[in-house]
N, CA and C of each residue as an Amber inpcrd file, in Angstrom:
protein
   615
   8.4670000  -4.6590000  12.0780000   9.1570000  -4.0730000  12.8980000
  10.3440000  -4.6640000  13.3590000  10.0190000  -5.5420000  14.1350000
  10.8620000  -7.0460000  14.5860000  12.1580000  -7.1940000  13.3300000
  11.6300000  -7.4550000  12.0060000  12.3150000  -8.2560000  11.3520000
  12.8980000  -7.1840000  10.5730000  12.6200000  -6.3980000  10.2650000
  13.2700000  -5.3140000   9.4940000  14.4160000  -4.4440000  10.4040000
  14.0640000  -4.6180000  11.8640000  15.4420000  -3.9480000  12.6620000
  16.3760000  -5.3610000  12.6980000  15.7790000  -6.4320000  12.9580000
  17.2460000  -7.3510000  12.8080000  17.8430000  -7.6540000  11.5730000
  17.5320000  -7.3740000  10.1500000  18.0590000  -7.6780000   9.0920000
  19.0240000  -6.5820000   9.4350000  18.7390000  -5.1230000   9.9750000
  19.7570000  -4.3570000   9.9480000  20.5380000  -3.6690000  11.3480000
  20.5130000  -5.0510000  12.1230000  20.9250000  -4.8840000  13.6680000
  20.7320000  -3.7740000  14.2390000  19.1510000  -3.5600000  14.6340000
  18.9250000  -2.5760000  15.4180000  18.5140000  -3.1520000  16.7650000
  18.8740000  -2.9410000  17.5500000  17.9970000  -3.7580000  18.9760000
  17.6000000  -2.4320000  20.3250000  16.4700000  -2.9300000  21.0900000
  16.5850000  -2.1060000  21.8950000  15.9620000  -0.6830000  21.3590000
  16.2940000   0.2730000  21.9740000  15.4320000   1.6670000  21.7270000
  16.0150000   2.2290000  20.3050000  16.9640000   1.2430000  20.0920000
  17.5280000   1.6610000  18.4160000  16.6520000   1.6570000  17.2930000
  15.6740000   0.5860000  17.8280000  14.6240000   0.4260000  17.0220000
  13.8420000   1.6530000  16.3670000  13.7000000   2.8770000  16.9290000
  12.9520000   4.1440000  16.7560000  13.7710000   4.6090000  15.7130000
  14.7920000   3.7290000  15.3480000  15.8220000   4.4570000  13.9780000
  15.2750000   4.0580000  12.4090000  14.1050000   2.9710000  12.5330000
  13.7200000   2.3800000  11.6150000  12.7370000   3.5050000  10.6050000
  13.3580000   3.2330000   9.2070000  12.5820000   4.3330000   8.4080000
  11.3120000   3.9820000   7.9790000  10.3080000   4.9060000   8.2640000
   9.1000000   4.1450000   8.0620000   8.9590000   4.1670000   6.6300000
   9.1730000   5.0690000   5.7700000   9.5270000   4.5870000   4.1790000
  10.9210000   4.9610000   3.5600000  10.4780000   4.5900000   2.3140000
  11.9560000   4.5760000   1.7420000  11.7510000   4.8000000   0.3940000
  13.2420000   5.1790000  -0.1410000  13.1730000   5.6040000  -1.9760000
  12.6140000   4.4540000  -2.3950000  12.9020000   3.1620000  -2.1770000
  12.3090000   1.7800000  -2.9930000  11.6990000   1.1910000  -2.3600000
  10.5910000   1.1450000  -1.9610000   9.8550000   0.1790000  -0.8240000
   9.3100000  -1.3920000  -1.7770000   9.9580000  -1.6640000  -2.9170000
   9.9840000  -2.8160000  -3.5410000  11.3080000  -3.3810000  -2.7720000
  12.2350000  -2.9360000  -2.2410000  13.0210000  -3.9830000  -1.5950000
  13.0970000  -4.0350000   0.0180000  11.5980000  -3.4320000   0.3560000
  11.1410000  -3.5120000   1.8050000  12.3280000  -2.8320000   3.0390000
  13.0140000  -1.7630000   2.8080000  13.8200000  -1.2160000   3.5080000
  13.1890000  -0.4690000   4.3030000  11.9060000  -0.4670000   4.6620000
  10.9860000   0.4230000   5.7300000  10.0380000  -0.3840000   6.0830000
   9.2590000   0.0080000   7.1860000   8.4490000  -0.5990000   7.5710000
   6.8900000  -0.5060000   6.6590000   6.5700000   0.6280000   5.6960000
   5.6710000   0.6040000   4.5950000   6.1190000  -0.5190000   3.7660000
   7.4450000  -0.6650000   3.5290000   7.7230000  -1.6620000   2.4550000
   7.6620000  -3.3350000   2.8580000   7.9220000  -3.0460000   4.3830000
   7.5460000  -4.7780000   4.6220000   6.1030000  -4.8710000   4.9500000
   5.4040000  -4.1860000   5.2100000   3.9340000  -4.3670000   4.9650000
   3.5570000  -4.6360000   3.8730000   4.0010000  -3.8420000   2.8070000
   3.2710000  -4.0860000   1.3150000   3.6910000  -5.5950000   0.7370000
   5.1270000  -5.8430000   1.0860000   5.4710000  -6.7530000   0.2710000
   5.3540000  -8.0560000   1.2810000   5.8480000  -7.9650000   2.4360000
   6.1610000  -9.3210000   3.4310000   5.4710000  -9.3980000   4.4490000
   4.2950000  -9.2180000   4.8570000   3.7010000  -8.6210000   5.8360000
   3.1830000 -10.2840000   6.8690000   3.4330000 -11.4300000   5.8180000
   3.2830000 -12.6440000   6.2630000   4.2530000 -13.2030000   7.2330000
   5.7830000 -13.2020000   5.9140000   6.6880000 -13.4990000   6.7120000
   7.0780000 -12.8670000   7.9490000   6.8630000 -11.5140000   7.6820000
   7.3900000 -10.7340000   9.2270000   7.0220000 -11.2180000  10.3180000
   5.3640000 -11.6670000  10.1720000   4.4640000 -11.9900000  11.1930000
   5.2320000 -13.4970000  11.5790000   5.3400000 -14.0590000  10.6470000
   5.8080000 -15.7730000  11.0090000   7.3910000 -15.4810000  11.7400000
   8.6380000 -14.5850000  11.4580000   9.1970000 -14.6160000  12.0890000
   9.4510000 -13.9890000  13.5420000   8.4050000 -13.1640000  13.8040000
   8.6440000 -12.4550000  15.0100000   8.6660000 -13.5270000  16.1030000
   9.5050000 -13.6330000  17.1980000   9.8680000 -14.4270000  18.2650000
   8.2270000 -14.3210000  18.9700000   7.9600000 -15.9650000  19.5070000
   6.4400000 -15.9880000  20.5030000   6.6280000 -15.1510000  21.4880000
   7.6830000 -14.5250000  22.3930000   7.5390000 -14.1280000  23.3360000
   7.7290000 -12.3660000  23.1650000   7.7080000 -12.2170000  22.0190000
   8.1600000 -10.4970000  21.9840000   6.4200000  -9.9980000  22.4440000
   6.6470000  -8.7760000  22.4100000   5.4600000  -7.6060000  22.6470000
   4.4510000  -7.8610000  21.5600000   3.2080000  -8.2300000  21.9420000
   2.6190000  -8.0140000  20.8650000   1.7170000  -9.4910000  20.0630000
   2.4020000 -10.2540000  21.0990000   2.2670000 -11.9440000  20.6040000
   0.4450000 -12.0900000  20.2340000  -0.0450000 -11.6180000  20.9910000
  -1.3670000 -11.9440000  20.9990000  -2.0510000 -11.6690000  19.3630000
  -2.1720000 -10.0740000  19.3690000  -2.2430000  -9.5230000  18.3780000
  -1.6170000 -10.1330000  16.9840000  -0.2390000 -10.7570000  16.8360000
   0.3860000 -11.5910000  15.9840000  -0.5500000 -12.6070000  15.6140000
  -0.9220000 -13.3190000  16.6210000  -1.6540000 -14.5730000  16.5010000
  -2.7300000 -14.5190000  16.0980000  -3.2010000 -13.6680000  16.1210000
  -4.7580000 -13.0440000  15.5290000  -4.5930000 -13.0280000  14.1580000
  -3.8120000 -12.0170000  13.7270000  -3.6040000 -11.5880000  12.5040000
  -3.1260000 -12.8700000  11.5320000  -2.3040000 -13.8630000  11.9840000
  -2.1300000 -14.8470000  11.6310000  -3.1970000 -15.6000000  11.0820000
  -3.9520000 -15.6480000  12.0230000  -5.1190000 -16.7580000  11.9500000
  -6.4340000 -16.2270000  11.0680000  -6.4320000 -14.8320000  10.4920000
  -7.2840000 -14.4430000   9.5820000  -6.5400000 -13.8750000   8.2840000
  -4.8790000 -14.1040000   8.1730000  -4.5430000 -14.0680000   6.7130000
  -5.3010000 -14.3020000   5.5490000  -5.1800000 -13.4830000   4.5440000
  -5.8580000 -13.6620000   3.5400000  -7.3180000 -13.3810000   3.2050000
  -7.4560000 -12.9370000   4.9410000  -9.3230000 -12.3680000   4.5650000
  -9.3210000 -10.8460000   4.4100000 -10.4810000 -10.0020000   4.4220000
 -11.0070000  -9.1100000   4.7700000 -10.2050000  -8.4470000   5.9590000
 -10.5050000  -9.2730000   6.9600000  -9.8450000  -8.9020000   8.1310000
  -8.6610000  -8.2210000   8.3470000  -7.9530000  -9.4220000   8.0450000
  -6.2770000  -8.9130000   7.4950000  -5.9950000  -7.3440000   6.7400000
  -6.3700000  -8.0050000   5.5490000  -6.7070000  -6.7030000   4.7220000
  -6.7610000  -5.4390000   5.1560000  -7.7670000  -5.6610000   5.8650000
  -8.1670000  -4.0920000   6.4700000  -7.1570000  -3.8080000   7.4650000
  -6.6100000  -4.6770000   8.4800000  -5.6730000  -4.2720000   9.5600000
  -4.3170000  -3.4640000   8.6950000  -3.6560000  -4.7370000   7.6760000
  -3.0050000  -3.9110000   7.1760000  -3.0570000  -2.9780000   5.9760000
  -3.9970000  -2.3550000   5.4680000  -4.4460000  -1.0760000   4.9810000
  -4.6480000  -0.2560000   5.7700000  -5.0900000  -0.4260000   6.7800000
  -5.2120000   1.0520000   8.0030000  -3.8380000   1.2830000   8.1200000
  -3.0240000   0.2610000   8.3080000  -1.4670000   0.8320000   9.1780000
  -0.6800000   1.6410000   7.9000000  -0.8870000   1.0120000   6.6110000
  -0.0970000   1.2820000   5.4850000  -0.7150000   3.2130000   5.3800000
  -1.7970000   3.1370000   5.3910000  -2.4060000   4.5270000   5.5020000
  -1.9460000   5.5320000   6.2130000  -1.8840000   5.1270000   7.9530000
  -1.3700000   5.7960000   8.5070000   0.0080000   6.1100000   8.2990000
   1.0210000   5.4700000   7.9070000   2.2510000   5.6590000   7.7110000
   2.3200000   6.5730000   6.1440000   1.3210000   6.4740000   5.4030000
   1.3430000   7.2770000   4.2820000   1.0140000   8.7960000   4.9520000
   0.4010000   8.6700000   5.8990000   0.0010000   9.9390000   6.3290000
   1.4430000  11.0050000   6.7840000   1.9910000  10.0110000   7.9260000
   3.3350000  10.5430000   8.4630000   4.4640000  10.7160000   7.4040000
   4.2800000  10.2520000   6.5820000   5.2310000  10.7000000   5.6860000
   4.7550000  11.6580000   4.4780000   3.6890000  11.8710000   4.1300000
   3.4310000  12.8690000   3.7740000   3.6910000  14.1660000   4.2570000
   3.1510000  13.7710000   5.9120000   3.2310000  15.3450000   6.8420000
   4.7200000  15.7090000   6.8080000   5.5500000  14.4390000   6.8590000
   7.1230000  14.8420000   7.2510000   7.7240000  15.6670000   6.2390000
   7.4910000  15.0080000   5.0130000   8.0900000  15.8650000   3.3220000
   7.3920000  17.1260000   3.2600000   6.1650000  17.5730000   3.7670000
   6.0360000  18.9430000   3.4970000   7.2690000  19.8420000   4.8230000
   7.6940000  19.6090000   5.5140000   8.9040000  19.9120000   6.3070000
  10.2630000  19.6850000   5.7400000  10.1320000  18.8510000   4.5600000
  11.3500000  18.8540000   4.0730000  12.2590000  17.3060000   4.3750000
  11.4260000  16.5810000   5.0690000  12.1910000  15.2620000   5.2410000
  11.0400000  14.1720000   4.8480000  11.3960000  13.4340000   3.6080000
  10.9680000  12.6730000   2.7980000  10.8430000  11.1760000   3.2280000
  11.5940000  10.8750000   4.0790000  11.5690000   9.4720000   4.5940000
  12.2620000   9.5460000   5.9090000  10.8310000   9.9120000   6.7570000
  11.1260000   9.7570000   8.3860000  11.4270000   8.7550000   9.0660000
  11.9060000   8.5810000  10.0380000  11.7880000   7.2020000  11.0640000
  10.8340000   7.0220000  11.9570000  10.8880000   6.1680000  12.7070000
  10.0470000   6.2680000  13.6110000  10.0210000   7.0880000  14.7350000
  11.3310000   7.5150000  15.4460000  11.5930000   8.4580000  16.3750000
  11.3260000   9.9540000  15.7680000  11.8550000  10.0750000  14.4840000
  10.8880000  11.6760000  13.7780000   9.5120000  11.8260000  14.3040000
   8.7160000  10.5050000  13.9830000   7.1620000  10.9000000  14.0410000
   6.5820000  10.7610000  15.6260000   7.6340000  10.0210000  16.1630000
   6.8280000   9.6930000  17.7430000   5.6780000  10.9910000  18.3030000
   6.2620000  11.9410000  18.5230000   4.8480000  13.0160000  18.5560000
   3.6400000  13.0750000  18.1290000   3.6290000  12.8960000  16.5690000
   2.3780000  12.6570000  16.2020000   2.0670000  11.4170000  16.0610000
   2.5820000  10.3230000  15.9960000   1.9870000   9.1270000  16.4170000
   1.2390000   9.0330000  17.5730000   1.8800000   9.3370000  18.7640000
   1.1120000   9.2610000  19.7570000  -0.0990000  10.4820000  20.2650000
   0.1100000  11.3420000  19.2770000  -1.0970000  12.4890000  19.4040000
  -2.2740000  12.6770000  18.7600000  -2.4950000  13.9890000  18.3760000
  -3.5960000  13.6700000  17.9110000  -3.8290000  13.8970000  16.6510000
  -2.5970000  14.2040000  16.1180000  -2.5860000  13.8900000  14.7400000
  -2.6040000  12.6240000  13.8120000  -3.1350000  11.8080000  14.6830000
  -3.4130000  10.4260000  14.0870000  -5.0890000  10.3010000  13.6100000
  -5.9320000  11.9220000  14.1390000  -6.8960000  11.7370000  13.7260000
  -6.6560000  12.1950000  12.4540000  -5.7960000  13.1900000  11.7480000
  -5.6900000  13.4140000  10.5740000  -5.3880000  12.1740000   9.2470000
  -4.7770000  11.2210000  10.0180000  -4.4810000  10.0930000   8.8750000
  -5.8870000   9.2550000   9.0010000  -6.7530000   9.0230000   9.8340000
  -7.9240000   8.6060000   9.5400000  -8.8130000   9.1820000   8.7470000
  -8.5570000  10.1650000   8.6510000  -9.5750000  11.5200000   7.8140000
  -9.0890000  10.8770000   6.4240000  -8.0390000  10.9430000   6.3680000
  -6.7000000  10.8360000   4.8950000  -8.0200000   9.5400000   4.4500000
  -7.8230000   8.1310000   5.5070000  -8.2560000   6.8980000   5.0610000
  -9.6090000   7.0750000   4.3550000 -10.6350000   7.7920000   5.6340000
 -11.8370000   7.7800000   5.1130000 -12.2610000   8.6440000   3.8330000
 -11.3650000   9.4340000   3.3690000 -11.6940000  10.3520000   2.3470000
 -11.4930000   9.7500000   1.0070000 -10.4180000   8.8430000   1.5300000
  -9.6510000   8.2340000  -0.2420000 -10.7840000   7.1550000  -0.2930000
 -11.8850000   7.0240000   0.6340000 -12.8240000   5.3750000   0.5620000
 -14.0840000   6.1610000   0.5450000 -14.1860000   7.6760000   0.3990000
 -15.6870000   7.8420000   0.5560000 -15.9660000   8.6370000  -0.5560000
 -15.1650000   8.2770000  -1.8180000 -15.7320000   9.2920000  -3.1370000
 -14.7410000   8.2530000  -4.4140000 -15.5740000   8.4930000  -5.1300000
 -14.6890000   8.0060000  -6.7380000 -13.7630000   8.5460000  -7.1030000
 -12.5170000   7.7130000  -7.4950000 -11.3380000   7.8040000  -7.6650000
 -10.7170000   7.5370000  -9.0340000 -10.1540000   8.2830000  -9.6700000
  -9.4820000   8.1050000 -11.1550000  -7.6570000   7.5580000 -10.7390000
  -7.5080000   6.6680000 -11.6620000  -6.1530000   6.5000000 -11.4320000
  -5.6420000   6.2700000 -13.0100000  -4.8220000   6.9380000 -13.5160000
  -4.6630000   7.1080000 -14.8140000  -3.3460000   6.8860000 -15.0910000
  -2.6550000   6.3060000 -16.2530000  -1.7010000   5.9720000 -16.5520000
  -1.3700000   6.0860000 -18.0820000   0.2540000   6.8530000 -18.6400000
   0.5480000   6.8580000 -19.7740000   0.8540000   5.4000000 -20.3510000
   1.6030000   5.1890000 -19.3520000   2.3350000   3.8800000 -19.6800000
   1.3030000   2.4330000 -19.3580000   2.0480000   1.2310000 -18.7690000
   1.1930000  -0.1600000 -18.6210000   0.7660000   0.2530000 -16.9100000
  -0.7370000  -0.3680000 -16.7150000  -0.8590000  -0.4720000 -15.2410000
  -0.4400000  -2.1220000 -15.0870000   0.3110000  -2.4600000 -14.3890000
   1.0640000  -3.7260000 -13.6010000   0.2720000  -4.0770000 -12.4150000
  -0.2020000  -5.3580000 -12.4410000  -0.6500000  -6.2330000 -11.4040000
   0.7110000  -6.9830000 -10.7310000   1.0040000  -6.6050000  -9.5920000
   2.2300000  -7.0530000  -9.2740000   2.1060000  -8.3030000  -8.0960000
   2.9270000  -9.1710000  -8.0480000   2.8060000 -10.5800000  -7.0390000
   4.2040000 -10.8800000  -6.5030000   4.1710000 -11.7160000  -5.6490000
   5.4710000 -12.2430000  -4.6400000   6.6120000 -11.1900000  -4.8130000
   6.2450000  -9.9950000  -4.4240000   7.0310000  -8.9180000  -3.9730000
   8.0550000  -8.5740000  -5.1110000   7.4600000  -8.6780000  -6.2390000
   7.8710000  -7.7210000  -7.4990000   8.2640000  -8.9280000  -8.3520000
   8.1880000  -9.8760000  -8.0530000   8.6520000 -10.9910000  -8.9510000
   7.9550000 -11.6640000 -10.1410000   6.6820000 -11.2680000  -9.7050000
   5.6570000 -11.4580000 -11.1510000   5.2660000 -10.1290000 -11.4930000
   4.7310000  -9.8450000 -12.4970000   4.3270000  -8.5590000 -13.1120000
   3.4520000  -8.7420000 -14.2610000   1.8940000  -8.9150000 -14.4640000
   1.2650000  -8.8760000 -15.1980000   0.2910000  -7.5670000 -15.5610000
  -0.1360000  -7.1250000 -16.8640000  -0.2470000  -5.9310000 -17.2780000
  -2.0060000  -5.9270000 -17.3630000  -2.4760000  -5.1850000 -16.7890000
  -3.9000000  -4.6150000 -17.1290000  -4.0610000  -4.5100000 -18.2960000
  -5.1490000  -5.3390000 -19.0480000  -5.3230000  -4.9840000 -20.4340000
  -6.9680000  -5.0020000 -20.6410000  -7.4000000  -3.7570000 -21.7720000
  -8.8600000  -3.8290000 -22.0390000  -9.0850000  -4.8730000 -22.7030000
 -10.2270000  -5.4470000 -22.1100000 -10.7430000  -6.6840000 -22.9280000
 -11.3880000  -7.1540000 -24.3640000 -11.5150000  -5.5870000 -24.6890000
 -12.2100000  -5.3060000 -25.9240000 -11.3220000  -5.1500000 -26.9780000
 -10.7660000  -4.4600000 -26.9350000  -9.7010000  -4.1570000 -27.9520000
  -8.1700000  -4.2390000 -27.4250000  -7.9430000  -4.8400000 -26.3670000
  -6.1680000  -5.2550000 -25.9180000  -5.6110000  -4.2320000 -25.7640000
  -5.7600000  -2.8610000 -25.5660000  -5.1750000  -1.9550000 -25.0420000
  -4.4480000  -2.3320000 -23.8850000  -3.1100000  -1.5390000 -23.6700000
  -2.4930000  -1.8940000 -22.5240000  -1.6750000  -0.6290000 -21.8480000
  -1.8080000   0.4300000 -22.5010000  -1.5120000   2.0290000 -22.1230000
  -2.5010000   2.5870000 -22.5610000  -2.4640000   3.9850000 -21.5450000
  -3.1430000   4.6750000 -21.4360000  -4.4000000   4.4880000 -20.6720000
  -4.5070000   3.8150000 -19.8940000  -5.7920000   3.1430000 -19.2860000
  -5.8670000   3.9800000 -18.0580000  -7.4650000   3.9160000 -17.4440000
  -7.9710000   4.7760000 -16.6790000  -8.4420000   3.6140000 -15.5870000
  -8.5290000   3.5280000 -14.3500000  -9.2580000   2.9050000 -13.4450000
  -9.7430000   3.5280000 -12.5910000 -11.1420000   3.0500000 -12.8280000
 -12.1640000   4.0580000 -11.8020000 -12.6300000   3.7080000 -10.7390000
 -12.0220000   3.7110000  -9.2790000 -12.6680000   3.0050000  -8.0200000
 -13.8610000   3.7470000  -7.7600000 -15.0810000   3.0960000  -7.4160000
 -15.9240000   3.5590000  -6.9930000 -16.1180000   2.7630000  -5.8980000
 -15.7770000   3.9490000  -4.3250000 -15.6040000   2.9730000  -3.1600000
 -17.6320000   2.9080000  -2.5840000 -18.6100000   3.6790000  -3.3940000
 -19.8900000   3.0290000  -3.0600000 -20.4910000   2.0900000  -3.5110000
 -19.9410000   1.6390000  -4.4280000 -20.2710000   0.4910000  -5.6000000
 -19.4190000  -0.9080000  -4.7790000 -18.2620000  -0.4130000  -4.9110000
 -17.1580000  -1.5060000  -4.1150000 -16.7590000  -1.9480000  -5.2050000
 -16.2370000  -1.1020000  -6.4660000 -16.0350000  -1.6910000  -7.8330000
 -14.8930000  -1.1100000  -8.1260000 -13.9640000  -1.6140000  -9.3690000
 -13.1320000  -0.8910000 -10.2030000 -13.4140000  -1.3500000 -11.6680000
 -13.6110000  -0.2130000 -12.4340000 -13.6160000  -0.1870000 -13.9040000
 -12.3670000   0.5470000 -14.6310000 -12.0470000  -0.7530000 -15.4600000
 -11.0820000   0.0200000 -16.4060000 -11.6730000   0.4550000 -17.6020000
 -10.8650000   1.6830000 -18.1180000 -11.5740000   2.6010000 -19.1650000
 -10.3780000   2.2940000 -20.0650000 -10.4070000   2.2870000 -21.3670000
  -9.1620000   2.5490000 -22.1810000  -9.5540000   3.8350000 -23.3000000
  -8.2770000   3.8480000 -23.9390000  -8.2130000   5.4130000 -24.4990000
  -9.6320000   5.4650000 -25.6370000 -10.1120000   4.2800000 -26.1390000
 -11.2100000   4.3930000 -26.4930000 -12.6480000   3.9580000 -25.9810000
 -12.5820000   4.4030000 -24.7010000 -13.9610000   4.6180000 -23.5460000
 -14.5100000   3.2350000 -23.8510000 -13.7080000   2.1730000 -23.8680000
 -14.2070000   0.7550000 -23.5340000 -14.1590000   0.5510000 -22.0920000
 -15.5350000   0.1620000 -21.6260000 -14.9710000  -0.2550000 -19.8430000
 -15.2060000  -1.6550000 -19.9280000 -14.5020000  -2.0940000 -19.2100000
 -14.2040000  -3.5180000 -18.4260000 -13.9270000  -3.6450000 -16.8620000
 -13.6300000  -4.8550000 -16.5800000 -13.2620000  -4.7750000 -15.2480000
 -12.1420000  -6.1460000 -15.0540000 -11.2140000  -6.1100000 -14.2190000
 -10.1520000  -6.8010000 -14.3110000 -10.2810000  -7.4990000 -12.7080000
 -10.7870000  -8.7100000 -12.8480000 -10.7450000  -9.3600000 -10.9350000
  -9.6590000  -9.1750000 -10.2180000  -8.3190000  -9.0780000 -11.0120000
  -7.3520000  -9.0490000 -10.4330000  -7.4610000  -8.2680000  -9.3810000
  -8.0470000  -6.8660000  -9.6660000  -7.7930000  -5.4470000  -9.0540000
  -8.8530000  -5.5460000  -8.0960000  -8.4210000  -4.8950000  -6.7540000
  -9.3890000  -4.7350000  -5.8220000  -9.3020000  -3.3740000  -5.3080000
 -10.8250000  -2.9180000  -4.7070000 -10.9760000  -1.4250000  -4.7060000
  -9.7620000  -0.8110000  -3.6300000  -9.1310000  -1.5230000  -2.7780000
  -8.5850000  -1.4910000  -1.6250000  -7.0990000  -1.0840000  -2.0250000
  -6.7850000  -2.1000000  -2.8390000  -5.0870000  -1.7980000  -3.7260000
  -5.2680000  -0.7320000  -4.4900000  -6.5730000  -0.4820000  -5.4320000
  -6.4780000   0.7120000  -6.4470000  -6.2600000   2.2500000  -5.7630000
  -7.1600000   1.9800000  -4.4880000  -7.1830000   3.2230000  -3.5720000
  -5.5740000   3.3100000  -3.0030000  -5.0660000   2.1150000  -2.3110000
  -3.6430000   2.4890000  -2.2090000  -2.8810000   3.4930000  -3.3450000
  -2.7960000   2.6700000  -4.6900000  -1.8660000   3.3430000  -5.1760000
  -2.1880000   4.6820000  -5.9750000  -3.5330000   5.3090000  -5.3590000
  -4.0010000   6.7820000  -5.7230000  -3.5450000   7.2710000  -4.4210000
  -3.4960000   6.8240000  -3.0160000  -2.8900000   7.8170000  -2.0100000
  -1.4660000   7.8430000  -2.0720000  -0.6240000   7.0320000  -2.5990000
   0.5110000   6.8780000  -2.9070000   0.9520000   8.3350000  -3.7550000
   0.3980000   8.1070000  -4.6840000   0.9950000   8.5750000  -5.9150000
   0.0740000  10.0740000  -6.5330000  -0.9740000  10.2890000  -5.9390000
  -2.0160000  10.9740000  -6.4040000  -2.9790000  10.5130000  -7.6440000
  -3.8100000  10.8140000  -8.2550000  -5.0760000  10.6750000  -8.9190000
  -4.2200000  10.2160000 -10.4750000  -3.4210000  11.0650000 -11.0100000
  -2.8890000  11.1090000 -12.5740000  -1.7110000  10.9090000 -12.1720000
  -0.9660000   9.8440000 -12.8060000   0.1770000   9.1920000 -13.4230000
   0.6550000   9.4810000 -15.0850000   1.8950000   9.5900000 -14.8050000
   2.7410000   9.8750000 -16.7490000   3.5760000   8.9300000 -17.0560000
   3.5790000   7.5980000 -16.2950000   4.3190000   6.2700000 -16.6140000
   3.5260000   5.0240000 -16.0290000   4.4030000   4.1510000 -16.1680000
   3.8620000   3.0770000 -15.4090000   3.5780000   2.9900000 -14.1190000
   2.6010000   2.3250000 -13.5320000   1.8060000   2.2760000 -12.3220000
   2.2210000   0.5410000 -11.8810000   2.4330000   0.5490000 -10.5550000
   2.3780000  -0.8480000 -10.2130000   0.9570000  -1.0720000  -8.8290000
   0.4610000  -1.8370000  -9.0530000  -0.8010000  -2.0300000  -8.1610000
  -0.0870000  -3.7940000  -7.4170000  -0.1920000  -3.8490000  -6.6280000
  -0.2270000  -4.9570000  -5.6460000  -1.1600000  -6.1250000  -5.4220000
  -1.0460000  -7.2770000  -6.1170000  -2.1790000  -8.3450000  -5.9510000
  -1.9990000  -9.1350000  -4.8290000
């Protein structure tokens, strides 16, 4: 939030005007966009004396670990919940100020429920186009490919939370795995766009 606010010249109480989500989050012009693409650099750029310094140092110390990923995934899931709730009232891109009552109140329980539901059952993500694994904030993109027939369109990802695995199923029903795909990232893609897609899908590595 500090880095995003600084980039658009917001200070003090004006930080509440930061958008939680945005139309093109690959450009990181929202809090969720920063979390998805630039979490490490955002943490590194925060001043040491700023509020939350202890928590920031703890996160930097565990960067790349399951602990860090869980913290980021939880934050993204909460923001996604608030964006979804806001869009239902005709406001697709809420700011922090717009969601203050819900962020501070009982509706955060609903956000946790969304996360638990997303992780407690088998889920599917289907794409008519290509499923891309995206790195470096979108600078590098590699396709997911069936290892048996080399199909790269019309694939289905099956996320099994109980087994902790992701299976790649091609239109000819070949089943394989791609080590670049983590269950957390696949579930994140499902939460963002639903279980069925009709175009290319991007999953962040």
